[in-house]
PDB file of C-alpha atoms in Angstrom:
ATOM      1  CA  MET Y 891     -23.173 -13.035  24.035  1.00 52.00           C
ATOM      2  CA  THR Y 892     -25.367 -14.284  21.384  1.00 56.00           C
ATOM      3  CA  SER Y 893     -24.860 -14.097  17.665  1.00 60.00           C
ATOM      4  CA  ASN Y 894     -27.912 -12.119  17.005  1.00 66.00           C
ATOM      5  CA  GLU Y 895     -26.454  -9.156  19.161  1.00 73.00           C
ATOM      6  CA  LYS Y 896     -25.494  -6.078  17.355  1.00 72.00           C
ATOM      7  CA  ILE Y 897     -21.781  -4.826  17.926  1.00 70.00           C
ATOM      8  CA  PRO Y 898     -21.955  -0.877  17.980  1.00 71.00           C
ATOM      9  CA  ILE Y 899     -19.982   0.387  15.095  1.00 68.00           C
ATOM     10  CA  PRO Y 900     -18.668   3.772  15.972  1.00 65.00           C
ATOM     11  CA  LYS Y 901     -20.207   6.655  14.395  1.00 67.00           C
ATOM     12  CA  MET Y 902     -18.033   8.825  12.429  1.00 62.00           C
ATOM     13  CA  ASN Y 903     -19.098  12.145  11.180  1.00 62.00           C
ATOM     14  CA  ARG Y 904     -19.741  11.663   7.458  1.00 60.00           C
ATOM     15  CA  SER Y 905     -18.441  14.084   5.149  1.00 60.00           C
ATOM     16  CA  ARG Y 906     -19.627  14.293   1.401  1.00 63.00           C
ATOM     17  CA  TRP Y 907     -16.642  12.296   0.666  1.00 58.00           C
ATOM     18  CA  GLY Y 908     -17.978   9.291   2.665  1.00 71.00           C
ATOM     19  CA  HIS Y 909     -16.015   7.456   5.253  1.00 79.00           C
ATOM     20  CA  PRO Y 910     -12.542   8.842   5.787  1.00 81.00           C
ATOM     21  CA  LEU Y 911     -10.610   5.427   5.562  1.00 86.00           C
ATOM     22  CA  VAL Y 912     -12.184   5.302   1.815  1.00 86.00           C
ATOM     23  CA  PHE Y 913     -10.851   8.676   1.258  1.00 84.00           C
ATOM     24  CA  ILE Y 914      -7.442   7.895   2.852  1.00 88.00           C
ATOM     25  CA  ALA Y 915      -7.388   4.440   0.886  1.00 89.00           C
ATOM     26  CA  SER Y 916      -8.196   6.003  -2.368  1.00 90.00           C
ATOM     27  CA  ILE Y 917      -5.237   8.575  -1.851  1.00 90.00           C
ATOM     28  CA  ILE Y 918      -3.034   5.703  -1.183  1.00 92.00           C
ATOM     29  CA  GLY Y 919      -4.054   3.720  -4.365  1.00 91.00           C
ATOM     30  CA  LEU Y 920      -3.573   7.021  -6.368  1.00 91.00           C
ATOM     31  CA  ALA Y 921      -0.019   7.369  -4.968  1.00 92.00           C
ATOM     32  CA  GLY Y 922       0.812   3.730  -5.408  1.00 91.00           C
ATOM     33  CA  SER Y 923      -0.549   3.601  -9.160  1.00 92.00           C
ATOM     34  CA  SER Y 924       1.279   6.628 -10.185  1.00 92.00           C
ATOM     35  CA  ALA Y 925       4.475   5.514  -8.349  1.00 92.00           C
ATOM     36  CA  VAL Y 926       4.285   2.397 -10.559  1.00 93.00           C
ATOM     37  CA  TYR Y 927       3.415   4.381 -13.735  1.00 93.00           C
ATOM     38  CA  TYR Y 928       6.577   6.569 -13.224  1.00 94.00           C
ATOM     39  CA  ALA Y 929       8.823   3.522 -12.524  1.00 95.00           C
ATOM     40  CA  GLN Y 930       7.702   2.165 -15.861  1.00 95.00           C
ATOM     41  CA  ILE Y 931       8.571   5.164 -17.523  1.00 95.00           C
ATOM     42  CA  ARG Y 932      11.896   5.357 -16.007  1.00 95.00           C
ATOM     43  CA  ALA Y 933      12.675   1.728 -16.727  1.00 96.00           C
ATOM     44  CA  ARG Y 934      11.478   2.132 -20.370  1.00 95.00           C
ATOM     45  CA  GLN Y 935      13.812   5.410 -20.843  1.00 96.00           C
ATOM     46  CA  LYS Y 936      16.788   3.315 -19.201  1.00 95.00           C
ATOM     47  CA  ALA Y 937      16.217   0.379 -21.440  1.00 95.00           C
ATOM     48  CA  ARG Y 938      16.123   2.690 -24.652  1.00 95.00           C
ATOM     49  CA  ASN Y 939      19.436   4.534 -23.420  1.00 95.00           C
ATOM     50  CA  ILE Y 940      21.186   1.215 -22.841  1.00 94.00           C
ATOM     51  CA  PHE Y 941      20.080   0.026 -26.372  1.00 93.00           C
ATOM     52  CA  LEU Y 942      21.109   3.341 -27.773  1.00 93.00           C
ATOM     53  CA  GLU Y 943      24.501   3.050 -26.189  1.00 93.00           C
ATOM     54  CA  GLN Y 944      25.201  -0.513 -27.403  1.00 91.00           C
ATOM     55  CA  SER Y 945      24.103   0.338 -30.958  1.00 91.00           C
ATOM     56  CA  PHE Y 946      26.553   3.058 -30.927  1.00 90.00           C
ATOM     57  CA  TYR Y 947      29.472   1.221 -29.555  1.00 88.00           C
ATOM     58  CA  LYS Y 948      28.629  -1.689 -32.209  1.00 88.00           C
ATOM     59  CA  GLU Y 949      28.559   0.983 -34.983  1.00 87.00           C
ATOM     60  CA  ALA Y 950      31.890   2.427 -33.623  1.00 86.00           C
ATOM     61  CA  LEU Y 951      33.324  -0.950 -33.668  1.00 86.00           C
ATOM     62  CA  GLU Y 952      32.353  -1.873 -37.227  1.00 84.00           C
ATOM     63  CA  LEU Y 953      33.839   1.530 -38.549  1.00 84.00           C
ATOM     64  CA  THR Y 954      37.014   1.103 -36.709  1.00 84.00           C
ATOM     65  CA  GLN Y 955      37.590  -2.706 -38.016  1.00 79.00           C
ATOM     66  CA  GLY Y 956      38.488  -1.123 -41.570  1.00 61.00           C
ATOM     67  CA  TYR Y 957      41.486   0.842 -39.755  1.00 59.00           C
ATOM     68  CA  LYS Y 958      43.462  -1.800 -38.457  1.00 54.00           C
TER      69      LYS Y 958
END
């Protein structure tokens, strides 16, 4: 086999979306990016809840120090 021989590329019926693999890859990419987006939102909410909890307990401790 010489280097200038062309390897036949299997013909796929082209839709108006282009190659089917490009369409599938874009769906996978979209799903991945939305998963990352929602994970960041959840992490932010969790961090906020922990911070509010800590500040609540700190304030409660400071308030109860006077009642010893």
